[in-house]
Short mmCIF file of C-alpha atoms and ligand atoms in Angstrom, two decimals:
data_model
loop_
_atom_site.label_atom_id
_atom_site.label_comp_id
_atom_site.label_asym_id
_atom_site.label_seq_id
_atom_site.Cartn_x
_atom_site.Cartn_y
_atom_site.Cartn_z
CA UNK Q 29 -58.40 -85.16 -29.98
CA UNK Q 30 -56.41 -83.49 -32.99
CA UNK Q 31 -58.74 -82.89 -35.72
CA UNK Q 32 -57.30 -83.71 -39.07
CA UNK Q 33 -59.00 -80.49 -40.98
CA UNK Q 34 -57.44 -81.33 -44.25
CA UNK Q 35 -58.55 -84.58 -44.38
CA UNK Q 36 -62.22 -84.48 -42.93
CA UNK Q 37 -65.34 -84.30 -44.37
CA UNK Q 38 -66.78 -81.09 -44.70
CA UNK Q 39 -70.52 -81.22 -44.27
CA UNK Q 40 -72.68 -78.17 -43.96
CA UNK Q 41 -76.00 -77.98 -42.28
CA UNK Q 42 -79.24 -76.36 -42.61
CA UNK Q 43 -81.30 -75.56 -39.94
CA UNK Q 44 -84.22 -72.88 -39.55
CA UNK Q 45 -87.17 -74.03 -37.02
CA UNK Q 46 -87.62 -75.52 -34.21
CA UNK Q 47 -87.65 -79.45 -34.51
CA UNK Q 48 -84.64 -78.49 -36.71
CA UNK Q 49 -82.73 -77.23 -33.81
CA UNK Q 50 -83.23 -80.32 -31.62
CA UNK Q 51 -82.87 -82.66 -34.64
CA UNK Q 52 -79.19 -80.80 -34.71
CA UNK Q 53 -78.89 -80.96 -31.22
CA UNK Q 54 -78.71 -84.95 -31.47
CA UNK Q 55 -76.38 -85.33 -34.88
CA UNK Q 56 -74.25 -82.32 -34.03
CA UNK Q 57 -73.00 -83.99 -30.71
CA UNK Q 58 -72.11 -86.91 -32.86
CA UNK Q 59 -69.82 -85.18 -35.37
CA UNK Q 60 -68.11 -82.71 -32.90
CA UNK Q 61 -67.01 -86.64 -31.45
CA UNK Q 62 -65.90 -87.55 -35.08
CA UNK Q 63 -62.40 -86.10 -35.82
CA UNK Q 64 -63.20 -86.79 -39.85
CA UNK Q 65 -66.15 -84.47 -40.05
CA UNK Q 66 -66.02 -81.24 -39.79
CA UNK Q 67 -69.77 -79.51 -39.31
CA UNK Q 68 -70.74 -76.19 -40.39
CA UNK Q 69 -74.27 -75.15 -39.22
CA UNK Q 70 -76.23 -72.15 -41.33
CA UNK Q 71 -79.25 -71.09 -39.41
CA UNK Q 72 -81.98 -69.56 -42.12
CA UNK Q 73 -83.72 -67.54 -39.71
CA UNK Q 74 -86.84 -69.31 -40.54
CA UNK Q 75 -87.84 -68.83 -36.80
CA UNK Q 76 -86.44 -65.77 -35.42
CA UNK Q 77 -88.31 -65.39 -32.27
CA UNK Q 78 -85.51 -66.18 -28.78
CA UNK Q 79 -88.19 -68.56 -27.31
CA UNK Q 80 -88.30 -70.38 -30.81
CA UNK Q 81 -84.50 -70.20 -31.96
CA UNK Q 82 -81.90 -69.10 -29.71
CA UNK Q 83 -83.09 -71.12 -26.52
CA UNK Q 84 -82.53 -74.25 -27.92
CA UNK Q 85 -79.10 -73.20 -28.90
CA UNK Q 86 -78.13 -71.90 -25.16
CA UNK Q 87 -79.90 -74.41 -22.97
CA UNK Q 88 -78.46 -77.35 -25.28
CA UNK Q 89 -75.18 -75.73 -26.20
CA UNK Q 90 -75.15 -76.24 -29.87
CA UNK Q 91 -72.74 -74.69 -31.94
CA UNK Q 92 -73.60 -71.54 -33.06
CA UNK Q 93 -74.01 -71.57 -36.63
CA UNK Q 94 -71.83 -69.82 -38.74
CA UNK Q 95 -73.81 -68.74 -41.08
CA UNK Q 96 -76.95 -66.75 -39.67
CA UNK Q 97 -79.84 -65.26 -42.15
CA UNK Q 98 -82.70 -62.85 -41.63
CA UNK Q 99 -85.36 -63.45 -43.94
CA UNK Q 100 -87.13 -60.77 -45.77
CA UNK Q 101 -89.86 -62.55 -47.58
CA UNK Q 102 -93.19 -63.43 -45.59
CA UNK Q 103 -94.51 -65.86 -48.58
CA UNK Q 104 -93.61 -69.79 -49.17
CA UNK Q 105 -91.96 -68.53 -52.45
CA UNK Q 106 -90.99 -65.55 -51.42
CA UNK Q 107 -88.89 -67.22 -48.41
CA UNK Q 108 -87.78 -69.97 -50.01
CA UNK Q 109 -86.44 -67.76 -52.41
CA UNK Q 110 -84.48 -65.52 -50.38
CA UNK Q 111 -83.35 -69.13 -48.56
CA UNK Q 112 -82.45 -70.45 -51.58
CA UNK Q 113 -79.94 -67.53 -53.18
CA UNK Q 114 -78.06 -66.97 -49.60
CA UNK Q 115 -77.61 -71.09 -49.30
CA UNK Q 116 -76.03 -70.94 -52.55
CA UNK Q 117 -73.71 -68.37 -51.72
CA UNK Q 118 -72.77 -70.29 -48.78
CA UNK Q 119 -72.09 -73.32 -50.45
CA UNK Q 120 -70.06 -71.72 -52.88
CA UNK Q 121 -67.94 -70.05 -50.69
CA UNK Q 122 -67.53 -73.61 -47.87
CA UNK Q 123 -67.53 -75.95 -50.81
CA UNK Q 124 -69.03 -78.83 -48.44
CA UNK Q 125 -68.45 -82.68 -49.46
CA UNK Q 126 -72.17 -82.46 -48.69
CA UNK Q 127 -75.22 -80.78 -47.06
CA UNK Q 128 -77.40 -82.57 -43.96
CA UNK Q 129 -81.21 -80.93 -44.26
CA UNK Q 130 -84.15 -82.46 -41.65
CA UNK Q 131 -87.63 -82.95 -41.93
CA UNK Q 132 -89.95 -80.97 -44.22
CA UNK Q 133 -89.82 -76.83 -43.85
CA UNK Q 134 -89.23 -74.54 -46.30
CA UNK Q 135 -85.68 -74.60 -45.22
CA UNK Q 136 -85.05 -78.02 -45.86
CA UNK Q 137 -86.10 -77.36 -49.75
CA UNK Q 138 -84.22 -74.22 -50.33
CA UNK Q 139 -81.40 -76.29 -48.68
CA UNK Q 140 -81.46 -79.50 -50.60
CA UNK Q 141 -82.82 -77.12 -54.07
CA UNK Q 142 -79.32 -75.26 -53.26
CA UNK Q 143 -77.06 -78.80 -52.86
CA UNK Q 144 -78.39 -81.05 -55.79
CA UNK Q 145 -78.31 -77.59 -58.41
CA UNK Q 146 -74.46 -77.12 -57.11
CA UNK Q 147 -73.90 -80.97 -57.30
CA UNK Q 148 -72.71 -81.06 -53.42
CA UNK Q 149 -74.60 -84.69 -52.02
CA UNK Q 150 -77.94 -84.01 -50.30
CA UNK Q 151 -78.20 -86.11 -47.09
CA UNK Q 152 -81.98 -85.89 -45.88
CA UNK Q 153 -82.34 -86.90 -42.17
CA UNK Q 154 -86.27 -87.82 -41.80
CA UNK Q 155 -86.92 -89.02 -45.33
CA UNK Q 156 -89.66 -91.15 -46.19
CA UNK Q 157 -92.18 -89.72 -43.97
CA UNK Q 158 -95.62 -88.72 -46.05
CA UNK Q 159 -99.13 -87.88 -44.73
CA UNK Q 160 -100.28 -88.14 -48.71
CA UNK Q 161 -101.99 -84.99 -48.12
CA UNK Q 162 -100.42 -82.51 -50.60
CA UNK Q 163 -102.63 -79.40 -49.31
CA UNK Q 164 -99.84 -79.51 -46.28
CA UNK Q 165 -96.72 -77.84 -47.40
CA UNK Q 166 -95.04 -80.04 -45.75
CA UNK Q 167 -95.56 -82.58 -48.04
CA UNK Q 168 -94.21 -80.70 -50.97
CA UNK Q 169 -91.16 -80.50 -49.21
CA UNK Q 170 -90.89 -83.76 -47.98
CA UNK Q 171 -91.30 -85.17 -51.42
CA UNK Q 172 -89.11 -82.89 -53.19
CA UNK Q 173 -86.30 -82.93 -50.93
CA UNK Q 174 -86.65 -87.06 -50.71
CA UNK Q 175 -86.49 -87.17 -54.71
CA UNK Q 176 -83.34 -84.69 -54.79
CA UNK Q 177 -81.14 -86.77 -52.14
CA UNK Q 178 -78.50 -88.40 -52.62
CA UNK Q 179 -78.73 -90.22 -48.57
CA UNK Q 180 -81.83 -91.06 -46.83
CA UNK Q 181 -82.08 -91.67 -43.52
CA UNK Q 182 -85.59 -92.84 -42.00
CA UNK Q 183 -87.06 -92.97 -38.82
CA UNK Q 184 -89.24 -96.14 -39.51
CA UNK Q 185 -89.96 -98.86 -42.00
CA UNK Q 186 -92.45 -97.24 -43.16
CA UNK Q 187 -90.83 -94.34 -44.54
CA UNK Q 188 -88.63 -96.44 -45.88
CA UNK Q 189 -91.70 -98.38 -47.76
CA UNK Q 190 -93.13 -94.70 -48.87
CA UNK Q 191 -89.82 -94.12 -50.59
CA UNK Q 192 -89.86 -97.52 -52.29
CA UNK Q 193 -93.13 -97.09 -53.40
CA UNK Q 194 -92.01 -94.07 -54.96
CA UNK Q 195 -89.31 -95.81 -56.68
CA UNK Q 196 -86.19 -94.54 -54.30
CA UNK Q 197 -84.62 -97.54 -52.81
CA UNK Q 198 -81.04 -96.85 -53.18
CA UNK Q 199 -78.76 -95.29 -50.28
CA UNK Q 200 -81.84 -95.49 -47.97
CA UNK Q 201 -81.15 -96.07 -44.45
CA UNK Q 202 -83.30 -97.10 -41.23
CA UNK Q 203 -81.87 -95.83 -38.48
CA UNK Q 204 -84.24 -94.99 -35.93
CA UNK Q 205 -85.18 -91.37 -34.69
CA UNK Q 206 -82.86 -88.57 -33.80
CA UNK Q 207 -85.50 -86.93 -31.92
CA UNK Q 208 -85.46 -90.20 -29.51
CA UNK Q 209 -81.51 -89.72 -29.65
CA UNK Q 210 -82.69 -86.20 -28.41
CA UNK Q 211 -85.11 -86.90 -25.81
CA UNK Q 212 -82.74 -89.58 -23.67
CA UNK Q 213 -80.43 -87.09 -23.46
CA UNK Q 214 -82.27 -84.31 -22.17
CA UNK Q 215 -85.04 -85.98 -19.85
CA UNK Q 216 -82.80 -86.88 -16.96
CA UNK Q 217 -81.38 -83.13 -17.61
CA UNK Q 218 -84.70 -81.46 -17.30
CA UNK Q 219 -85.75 -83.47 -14.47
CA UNK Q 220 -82.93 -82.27 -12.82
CA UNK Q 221 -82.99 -78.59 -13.59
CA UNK Q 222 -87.00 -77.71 -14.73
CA UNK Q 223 -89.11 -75.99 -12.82
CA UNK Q 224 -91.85 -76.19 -14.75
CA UNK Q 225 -94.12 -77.96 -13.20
CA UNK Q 226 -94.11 -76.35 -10.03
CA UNK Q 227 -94.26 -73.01 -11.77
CA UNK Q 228 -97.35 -73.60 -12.97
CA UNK Q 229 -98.09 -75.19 -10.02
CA UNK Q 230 -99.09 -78.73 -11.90
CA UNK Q 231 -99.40 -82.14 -10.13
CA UNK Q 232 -97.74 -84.39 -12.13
CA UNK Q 233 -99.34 -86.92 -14.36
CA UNK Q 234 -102.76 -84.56 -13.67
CA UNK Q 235 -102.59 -82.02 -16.38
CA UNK Q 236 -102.41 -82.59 -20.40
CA UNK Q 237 -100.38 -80.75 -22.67
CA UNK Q 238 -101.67 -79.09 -26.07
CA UNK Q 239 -100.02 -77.47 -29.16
CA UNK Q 240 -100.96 -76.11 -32.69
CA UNK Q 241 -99.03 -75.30 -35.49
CA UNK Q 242 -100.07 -76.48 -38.74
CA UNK Q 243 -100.92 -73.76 -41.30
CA UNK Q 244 -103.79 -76.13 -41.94
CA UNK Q 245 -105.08 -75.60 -38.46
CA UNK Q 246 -104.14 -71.99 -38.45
CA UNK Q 247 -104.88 -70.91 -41.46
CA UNK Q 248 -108.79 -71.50 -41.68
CA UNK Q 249 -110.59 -69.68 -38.24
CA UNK Q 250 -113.37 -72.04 -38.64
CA UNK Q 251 -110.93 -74.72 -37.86
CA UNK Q 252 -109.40 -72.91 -34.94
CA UNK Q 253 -112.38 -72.25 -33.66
CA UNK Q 254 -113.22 -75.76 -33.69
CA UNK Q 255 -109.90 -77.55 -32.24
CA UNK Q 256 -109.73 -74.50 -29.64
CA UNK Q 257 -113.37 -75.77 -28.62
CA UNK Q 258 -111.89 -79.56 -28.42
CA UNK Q 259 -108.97 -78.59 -26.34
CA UNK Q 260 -111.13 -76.26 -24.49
CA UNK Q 261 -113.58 -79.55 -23.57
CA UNK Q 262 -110.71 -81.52 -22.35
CA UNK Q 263 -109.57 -78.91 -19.76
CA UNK Q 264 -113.02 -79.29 -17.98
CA UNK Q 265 -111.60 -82.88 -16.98
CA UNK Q 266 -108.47 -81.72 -16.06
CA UNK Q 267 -105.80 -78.36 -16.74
CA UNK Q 268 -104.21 -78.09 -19.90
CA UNK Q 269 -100.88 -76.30 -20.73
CA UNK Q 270 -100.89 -74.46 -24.07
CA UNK Q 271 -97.28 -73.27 -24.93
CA UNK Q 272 -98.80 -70.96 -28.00
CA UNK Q 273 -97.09 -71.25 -31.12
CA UNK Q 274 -96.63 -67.67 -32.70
CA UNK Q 275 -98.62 -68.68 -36.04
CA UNK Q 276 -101.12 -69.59 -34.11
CA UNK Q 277 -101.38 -66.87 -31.76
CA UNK Q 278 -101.39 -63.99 -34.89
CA UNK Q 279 -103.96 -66.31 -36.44
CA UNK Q 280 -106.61 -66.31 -32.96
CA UNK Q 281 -105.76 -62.61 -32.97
CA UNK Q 282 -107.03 -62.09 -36.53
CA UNK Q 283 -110.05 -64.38 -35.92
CA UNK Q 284 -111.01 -62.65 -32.76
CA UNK Q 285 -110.33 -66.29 -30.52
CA UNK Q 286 -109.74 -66.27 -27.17
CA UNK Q 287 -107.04 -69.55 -26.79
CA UNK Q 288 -107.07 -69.16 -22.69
CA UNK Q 289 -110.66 -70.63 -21.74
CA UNK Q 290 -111.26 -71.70 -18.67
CA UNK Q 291 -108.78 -74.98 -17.47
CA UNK Q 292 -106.38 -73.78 -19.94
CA UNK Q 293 -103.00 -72.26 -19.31
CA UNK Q 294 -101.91 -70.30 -22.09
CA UNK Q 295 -97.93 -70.06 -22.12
CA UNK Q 296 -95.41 -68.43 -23.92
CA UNK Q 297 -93.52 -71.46 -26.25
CA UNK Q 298 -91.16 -73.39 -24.04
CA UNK Q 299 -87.56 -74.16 -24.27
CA UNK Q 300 -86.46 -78.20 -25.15
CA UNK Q 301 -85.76 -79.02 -21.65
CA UNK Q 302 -89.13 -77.75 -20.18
CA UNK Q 303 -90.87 -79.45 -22.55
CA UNK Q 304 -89.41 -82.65 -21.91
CA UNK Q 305 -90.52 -82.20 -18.06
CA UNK Q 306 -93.97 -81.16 -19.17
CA UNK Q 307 -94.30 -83.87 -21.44
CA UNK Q 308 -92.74 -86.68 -19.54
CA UNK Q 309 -95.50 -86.09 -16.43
CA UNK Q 310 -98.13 -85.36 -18.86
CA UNK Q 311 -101.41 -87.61 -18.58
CA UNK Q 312 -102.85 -86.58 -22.15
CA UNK Q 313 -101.40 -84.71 -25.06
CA UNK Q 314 -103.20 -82.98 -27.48
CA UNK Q 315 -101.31 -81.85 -30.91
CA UNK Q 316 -100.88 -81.13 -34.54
CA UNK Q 317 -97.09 -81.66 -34.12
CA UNK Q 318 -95.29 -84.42 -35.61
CA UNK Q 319 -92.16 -84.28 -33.40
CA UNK Q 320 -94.94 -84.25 -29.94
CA UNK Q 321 -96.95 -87.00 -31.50
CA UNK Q 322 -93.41 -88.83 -31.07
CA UNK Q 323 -92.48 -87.38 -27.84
CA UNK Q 324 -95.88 -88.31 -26.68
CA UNK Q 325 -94.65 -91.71 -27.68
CA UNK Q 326 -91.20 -91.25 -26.05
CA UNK Q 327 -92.65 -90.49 -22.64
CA UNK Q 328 -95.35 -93.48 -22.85
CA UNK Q 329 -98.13 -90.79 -22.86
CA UNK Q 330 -101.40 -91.47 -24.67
CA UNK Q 331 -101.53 -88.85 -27.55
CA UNK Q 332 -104.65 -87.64 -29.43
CA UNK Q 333 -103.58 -85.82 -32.84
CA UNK Q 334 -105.61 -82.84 -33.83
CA UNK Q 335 -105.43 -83.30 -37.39
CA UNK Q 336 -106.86 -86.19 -40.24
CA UNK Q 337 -104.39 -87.38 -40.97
CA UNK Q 338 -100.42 -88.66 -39.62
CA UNK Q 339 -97.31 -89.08 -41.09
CA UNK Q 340 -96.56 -91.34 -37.87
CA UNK Q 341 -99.07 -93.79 -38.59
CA UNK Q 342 -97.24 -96.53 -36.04
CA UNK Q 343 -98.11 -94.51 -33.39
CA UNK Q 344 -101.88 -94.84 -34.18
CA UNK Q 345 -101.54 -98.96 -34.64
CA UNK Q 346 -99.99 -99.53 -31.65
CA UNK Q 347 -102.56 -97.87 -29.70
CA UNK Q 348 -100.47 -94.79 -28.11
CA UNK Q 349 -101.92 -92.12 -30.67
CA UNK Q 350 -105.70 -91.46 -32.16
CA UNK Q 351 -107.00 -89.35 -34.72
CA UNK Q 352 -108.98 -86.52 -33.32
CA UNK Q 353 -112.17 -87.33 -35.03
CA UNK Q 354 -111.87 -91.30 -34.02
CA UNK Q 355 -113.45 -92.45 -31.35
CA UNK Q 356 -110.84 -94.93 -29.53
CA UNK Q 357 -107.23 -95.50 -29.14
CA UNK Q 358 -106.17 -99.46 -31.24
CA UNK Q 359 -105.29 -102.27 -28.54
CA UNK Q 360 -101.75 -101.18 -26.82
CA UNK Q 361 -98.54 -102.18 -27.85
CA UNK Q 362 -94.89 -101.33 -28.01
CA UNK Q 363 -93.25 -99.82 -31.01
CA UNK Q 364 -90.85 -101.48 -32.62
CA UNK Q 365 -89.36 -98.10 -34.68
CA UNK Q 366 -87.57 -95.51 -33.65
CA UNK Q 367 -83.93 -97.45 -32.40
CA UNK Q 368 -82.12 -97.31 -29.75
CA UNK Q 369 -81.26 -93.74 -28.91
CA UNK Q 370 -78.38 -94.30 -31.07
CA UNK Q 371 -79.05 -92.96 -34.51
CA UNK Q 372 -76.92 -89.85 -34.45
CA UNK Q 373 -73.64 -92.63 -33.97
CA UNK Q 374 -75.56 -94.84 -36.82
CA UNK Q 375 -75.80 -91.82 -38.93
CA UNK Q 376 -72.03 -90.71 -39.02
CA UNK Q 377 -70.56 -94.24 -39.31
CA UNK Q 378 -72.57 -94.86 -42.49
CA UNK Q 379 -71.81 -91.37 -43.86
CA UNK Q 380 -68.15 -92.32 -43.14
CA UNK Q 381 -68.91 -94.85 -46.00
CA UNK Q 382 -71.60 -93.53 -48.53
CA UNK Q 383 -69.74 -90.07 -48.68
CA UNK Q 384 -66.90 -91.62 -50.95
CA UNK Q 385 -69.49 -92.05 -53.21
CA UNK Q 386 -68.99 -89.56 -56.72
CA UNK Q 387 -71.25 -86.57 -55.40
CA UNK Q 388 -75.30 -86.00 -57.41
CA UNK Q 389 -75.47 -90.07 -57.55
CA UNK Q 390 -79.30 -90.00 -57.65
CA UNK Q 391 -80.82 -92.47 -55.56
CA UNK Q 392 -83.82 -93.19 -57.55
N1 UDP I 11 -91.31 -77.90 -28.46
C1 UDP I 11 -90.65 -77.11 -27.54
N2 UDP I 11 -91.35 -76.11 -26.94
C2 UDP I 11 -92.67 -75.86 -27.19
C3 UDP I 11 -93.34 -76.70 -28.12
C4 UDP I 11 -92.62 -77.71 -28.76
O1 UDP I 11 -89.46 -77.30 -27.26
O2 UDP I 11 -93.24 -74.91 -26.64
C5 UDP I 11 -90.53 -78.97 -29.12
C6 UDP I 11 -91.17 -80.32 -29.03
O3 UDP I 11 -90.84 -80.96 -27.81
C7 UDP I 11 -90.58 -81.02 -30.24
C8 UDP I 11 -90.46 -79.91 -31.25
O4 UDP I 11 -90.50 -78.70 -30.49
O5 UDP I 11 -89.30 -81.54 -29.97
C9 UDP I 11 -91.60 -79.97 -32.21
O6 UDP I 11 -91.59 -78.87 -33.00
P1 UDP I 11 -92.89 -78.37 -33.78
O7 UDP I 11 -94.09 -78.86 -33.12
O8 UDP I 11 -92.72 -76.89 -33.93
O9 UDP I 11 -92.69 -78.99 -35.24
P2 UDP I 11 -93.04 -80.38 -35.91
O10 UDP I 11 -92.48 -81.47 -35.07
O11 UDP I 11 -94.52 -80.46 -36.09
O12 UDP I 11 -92.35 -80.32 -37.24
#
């Protein structure tokens, strides 16, 4: 395929943690097929650590990004800062027809602060999505980034009734979830080439899996202490696998918690395509993740979410997902969200036609 670099749209993206990486993984494969767009991907170095960053990058072959950051600054502001000045230099010097950010880190706001202040279009992947909690940071981000963009592409009908309540309704775009996109792709990989389970020596569909994140869960030790406890009760019924974020392994190490009780298997964090194995034979999930709440989903495995709240409040109503401190899963039922596994294709062909659009049009 000749690539017509004169011609093709030049779109720069911003990646920095995790779910960004597999997010990237889905959309990237989608314009390295597209001979008009022409991706540049700047890695913030939001998550440094090999088993958070560069394993996704090698066992998924994405591109390596071209533009690769190491952050100074500890603090929100001080590391959205730093974020914020280096993205700017990098969109001055690529001059982009317009930036792609996902989801809700602090990289996705320095990213789309750095686009809609140099009047490049902001494309938000994951807009929409609000757990109307504004103690999360999160949610700052989310809302920020959604009210800066000039291209909004949701995961479900109700983000796209969040943003409509909020008064954004133009250039907004359901087109199901990338990290489904991601997850049919890589299953039938990583049941071909995990060894996961049998590492850890786990029957399959007898063993949950459990993860922590959240600053909210981190943050407080009285908290920890209390969802380490809940996860802790679970493994009595059967073994849980605890891939250990490393927020929240710093934070039980300041709070003197001990996150490998008995029936728990403490792990290092996992690459994408172990994950998908562990998840896909998993008979109970336990997390404070939004992209595992999903997953959970993905794999048809009942989900309980450690936190008060969800920005994935379909899961809950169809009967897949409960609120830790609720006492039943709803009645079961399919989702209707999500798509096809074909939102990465949905994405490109309508930025093929929103992109001639003058760049900055608001879309509230
Ligand atoms: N994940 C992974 N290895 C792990 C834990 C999670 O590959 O040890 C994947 C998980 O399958 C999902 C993504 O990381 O695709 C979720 O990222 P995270 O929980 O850090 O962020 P959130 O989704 O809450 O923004």
């Amino acid at each position: 395929m000749v690539r017509c670099r004169g011609m093709a749209k030049k779109i720069v993206t911003i990646v920095g943690a995790r779910p960004q990486f597999i997010k990237a993984f889905a959309l990237s494969r989608a314009f390295v097929q597209a001979p008009d767009f022409d991706e540049i991907l700047v890695h913030t170095g939001q998550h440094f650590d090999d088993n958070m960053s560069a394993v996704f990058f090698s066992e998924l072959a994405i591109t390596p990004p071209r533009y690769h950051f190491t952050l100074r600054g500890k603090s929100h502001g001080a590391m959205t800062a730093q974020m914020l000045e280096e993205i700017e230099n990098v969109l001055a010097a690529e001059r982009p027809d317009a930036v792609v950010v996902y989801g809700d880190t602090n990289s996705t706001l320095a990213g789309a602060l750095a686009a809609s202040k140099l009047g490049v279009a902001l494309i938000h992947i994951e807009a929409g999505l609000r757990s109307f909690n504004r103690r999360m940071p999160e949610e700052i981000n989310r809302v920020v980034t959604d009210h800066l963009s000039d291209v909004l592409f949701c995961p479900t009908q109700a983000a796209v009734a969040n943003l409509a309540r909020e008064g954004i309704t133009r250039n907004v775009y359901p087109v199901g979830d990338l990290m489904y996109d991601a997850m049919r792709i890589a299953t039938p990989i990583a049941e071909r080439t995990s060894s996961i389970l049998d590492d850890l020596r786990l029957t399959p569909g007898k063993y949950g899996v459990a993860t922590i994140h959240r600053a909210q869960n981190t943050d407080d030790p009285a908290m920890l202490a209390r969802l380490l406890d809940y996860i802790a009760a679970e493994a009595a019924r059967q073994p849980i696998v605890f891939p250990l974020h490393p927020r929240t392994l710093a934070a039980a190490n300041r709070a003197g918690l001990d996150p490998g009780r008995a029936g728990i298997r403490v792990i290092a964090p996992v690459g994408y395509l172990d994950m998908c194995r562990l998840l896909h034979h998993a008979a109970l999930v336990l997390t404070d993740s939004g992209g595992v709440q999903k997953e959970a989903y993905f794999h048809r495995v009942p989900c309980v979410t450690l936190r008060d709240e969800t920005e994935w409040t379909e899961t809950v109503e169809s009967g897949w997902n409960r609120l830790w401190h609720t006492a039943q899963f709803n009645p079961r039922r399919e989702i209707a969200d999500y798509g096809d596994g074909h939102s990465a294709a949905r994405i490109v062909d309508t930025l093929r036609t929103t992109l001639d659009m003058p760049a900055g049009t608001p879309a509230s």
